[in-house]
mmCIF file with all atom_site columns, C-alpha atoms in Angstrom:
data_model
loop_
_atom_site.group_PDB
_atom_site.id
_atom_site.type_symbol
_atom_site.label_atom_id
_atom_site.label_alt_id
_atom_site.label_comp_id
_atom_site.label_asym_id
_atom_site.label_entity_id
_atom_site.label_seq_id
_atom_site.pdbx_PDB_ins_code
_atom_site.Cartn_x
_atom_site.Cartn_y
_atom_site.Cartn_z
_atom_site.occupancy
_atom_site.B_iso_or_equiv
_atom_site.pdbx_formal_charge
_atom_site.auth_seq_id
_atom_site.auth_comp_id
_atom_site.auth_asym_id
_atom_site.auth_atom_id
_atom_site.pdbx_PDB_model_num
ATOM 1  C CA . UNK A 1 1  ? -5.571 -18.253 -8.143  1.00 0.00 ? 4  UNK A CA 1
ATOM 2  C CA . UNK A 1 2  ? -2.546 -19.363 -6.186  1.00 0.00 ? 5  UNK A CA 1
ATOM 3  C CA . UNK A 1 3  ? -0.017 -17.326 -4.190  1.00 0.00 ? 6  UNK A CA 1
ATOM 4  C CA . UNK A 1 4  ? 2.360  -17.650 -7.157  1.00 0.00 ? 7  UNK A CA 1
ATOM 5  C CA . UNK A 1 5  ? -0.198 -16.124 -9.540  1.00 0.00 ? 8  UNK A CA 1
ATOM 6  C CA . UNK A 1 6  ? 1.422  -13.098 -11.223 1.00 0.00 ? 9  UNK A CA 1
ATOM 7  C CA . UNK A 1 7  ? -1.968 -11.364 -11.278 1.00 0.00 ? 10 UNK A CA 1
ATOM 8  C CA . UNK A 1 8  ? -2.033 -11.110 -7.468  1.00 0.00 ? 11 UNK A CA 1
ATOM 9  C CA . UNK A 1 9  ? -0.528 -7.978  -5.961  1.00 0.00 ? 12 UNK A CA 1
ATOM 10 C CA . UNK A 1 10 ? 2.799  -8.426  -4.215  1.00 0.00 ? 13 UNK A CA 1
ATOM 11 C CA . UNK A 1 11 ? 3.233  -7.156  -0.676  1.00 0.00 ? 14 UNK A CA 1
ATOM 12 C CA . UNK A 1 12 ? 6.079  -6.152  1.583   1.00 0.00 ? 15 UNK A CA 1
ATOM 13 C CA . UNK A 1 13 ? 5.346  -6.554  5.294   1.00 0.00 ? 16 UNK A CA 1
ATOM 14 C CA . UNK A 1 14 ? 7.159  -5.858  8.549   1.00 0.00 ? 17 UNK A CA 1
ATOM 15 C CA . UNK A 1 15 ? 6.243  -6.804  12.126  1.00 0.00 ? 18 UNK A CA 1
ATOM 16 C CA . UNK A 1 16 ? 5.153  -4.312  14.782  1.00 0.00 ? 19 UNK A CA 1
ATOM 17 C CA . UNK A 1 17 ? 6.863  -5.274  18.044  1.00 0.00 ? 20 UNK A CA 1
ATOM 18 C CA . UNK A 1 18 ? 5.787  -3.886  21.430  1.00 0.00 ? 21 UNK A CA 1
ATOM 19 C CA . UNK A 1 19 ? 8.053  -2.800  24.271  1.00 0.00 ? 22 UNK A CA 1
ATOM 20 C CA . UNK A 1 20 ? 8.280  -6.369  25.586  1.00 0.00 ? 23 UNK A CA 1
ATOM 21 C CA . UNK A 1 21 ? 9.452  -7.745  22.255  1.00 0.00 ? 24 UNK A CA 1
ATOM 22 C CA . UNK A 1 22 ? 6.128  -9.357  21.340  1.00 0.00 ? 25 UNK A CA 1
ATOM 23 C CA . UNK A 1 23 ? 4.983  -9.152  17.739  1.00 0.00 ? 26 UNK A CA 1
ATOM 24 C CA . UNK A 1 24 ? 1.528  -7.592  17.953  1.00 0.00 ? 27 UNK A CA 1
ATOM 25 C CA . UNK A 1 25 ? 0.752  -6.635  14.370  1.00 0.00 ? 28 UNK A CA 1
ATOM 26 C CA . UNK A 1 26 ? 2.200  -6.158  10.912  1.00 0.00 ? 29 UNK A CA 1
ATOM 27 C CA . UNK A 1 27 ? 2.310  -3.273  8.494   1.00 0.00 ? 30 UNK A CA 1
ATOM 28 C CA . UNK A 1 28 ? 2.115  -4.088  4.799   1.00 0.00 ? 31 UNK A CA 1
ATOM 29 C CA . UNK A 1 29 ? 2.227  -2.271  1.492   1.00 0.00 ? 32 UNK A CA 1
ATOM 30 C CA . UNK A 1 30 ? 1.518  -3.400  -2.033  1.00 0.00 ? 33 UNK A CA 1
ATOM 31 C CA . UNK A 1 31 ? 4.388  -3.122  -4.515  1.00 0.00 ? 34 UNK A CA 1
ATOM 32 C CA . UNK A 1 32 ? 3.908  -3.235  -8.252  1.00 0.00 ? 35 UNK A CA 1
ATOM 33 C CA . UNK A 1 33 ? 7.233  -4.760  -9.241  1.00 0.00 ? 36 UNK A CA 1
ATOM 34 C CA . UNK A 1 34 ? 9.040  -7.104  -6.889  1.00 0.00 ? 37 UNK A CA 1
ATOM 35 C CA . UNK A 1 35 ? 11.962 -7.333  -9.306  1.00 0.00 ? 38 UNK A CA 1
ATOM 36 C CA . UNK A 1 36 ? 12.784 -3.683  -8.547  1.00 0.00 ? 39 UNK A CA 1
ATOM 37 C CA . UNK A 1 37 ? 14.867 -4.512  -5.488  1.00 0.00 ? 40 UNK A CA 1
ATOM 38 C CA . UNK A 1 38 ? 15.714 -0.877  -4.733  1.00 0.00 ? 41 UNK A CA 1
ATOM 39 C CA . UNK A 1 39 ? 12.020 0.057   -4.593  1.00 0.00 ? 42 UNK A CA 1
ATOM 40 C CA . UNK A 1 40 ? 11.156 -2.966  -2.442  1.00 0.00 ? 43 UNK A CA 1
ATOM 41 C CA . UNK A 1 41 ? 13.997 -2.068  -0.049  1.00 0.00 ? 44 UNK A CA 1
ATOM 42 C CA . UNK A 1 42 ? 12.777 1.541   0.131   1.00 0.00 ? 45 UNK A CA 1
ATOM 43 C CA . UNK A 1 43 ? 9.225  0.430   0.896   1.00 0.00 ? 46 UNK A CA 1
ATOM 44 C CA . UNK A 1 44 ? 10.495 -1.989  3.552   1.00 0.00 ? 47 UNK A CA 1
ATOM 45 C CA . UNK A 1 45 ? 12.602 0.758   5.146   1.00 0.00 ? 48 UNK A CA 1
ATOM 46 C CA . UNK A 1 46 ? 9.618  3.130   5.332   1.00 0.00 ? 49 UNK A CA 1
ATOM 47 C CA . UNK A 1 47 ? 7.433  0.405   6.802   1.00 0.00 ? 50 UNK A CA 1
ATOM 48 C CA . UNK A 1 48 ? 10.153 -0.500  9.280   1.00 0.00 ? 51 UNK A CA 1
ATOM 49 C CA . UNK A 1 49 ? 10.370 3.079   10.553  1.00 0.00 ? 52 UNK A CA 1
ATOM 50 C CA . UNK A 1 50 ? 6.594  3.270   10.903  1.00 0.00 ? 53 UNK A CA 1
ATOM 51 C CA . UNK A 1 51 ? 6.494  -0.098  12.679  1.00 0.00 ? 54 UNK A CA 1
ATOM 52 C CA . UNK A 1 52 ? 9.156  0.963   15.179  1.00 0.00 ? 55 UNK A CA 1
ATOM 53 C CA . UNK A 1 53 ? 7.285  4.204   15.885  1.00 0.00 ? 56 UNK A CA 1
ATOM 54 C CA . UNK A 1 54 ? 4.040  2.281   16.355  1.00 0.00 ? 57 UNK A CA 1
ATOM 55 C CA . UNK A 1 55 ? 5.741  -0.228  18.649  1.00 0.00 ? 58 UNK A CA 1
ATOM 56 C CA . UNK A 1 56 ? 7.059  2.559   20.855  1.00 0.00 ? 59 UNK A CA 1
ATOM 57 C CA . UNK A 1 57 ? 3.513  3.835   21.419  1.00 0.00 ? 60 UNK A CA 1
ATOM 58 C CA . UNK A 1 58 ? 2.351  0.471   22.787  1.00 0.00 ? 61 UNK A CA 1
ATOM 59 C CA . UNK A 1 59 ? 2.371  0.066   26.542  1.00 0.00 ? 62 UNK A CA 1
ATOM 60 C CA . UNK A 1 60 ? 4.779  -2.033  28.552  1.00 0.00 ? 63 UNK A CA 1
ATOM 61 C CA . UNK A 1 61 ? 2.304  -4.308  30.326  1.00 0.00 ? 64 UNK A CA 1
#
């Protein structure tokens, strides 16, 4: 299998950034059809909101 293998699940991922602007993690979700751009955008938007909420909970060291 290679990353281009159509049998592998496709993922959408967004970074989780802490209060200092450091990327500390990523949130990802599997999408069935990457050609459905509206669905991919919706998934990315949901992940982005969750990532921003998670980033706000991280301390400012």
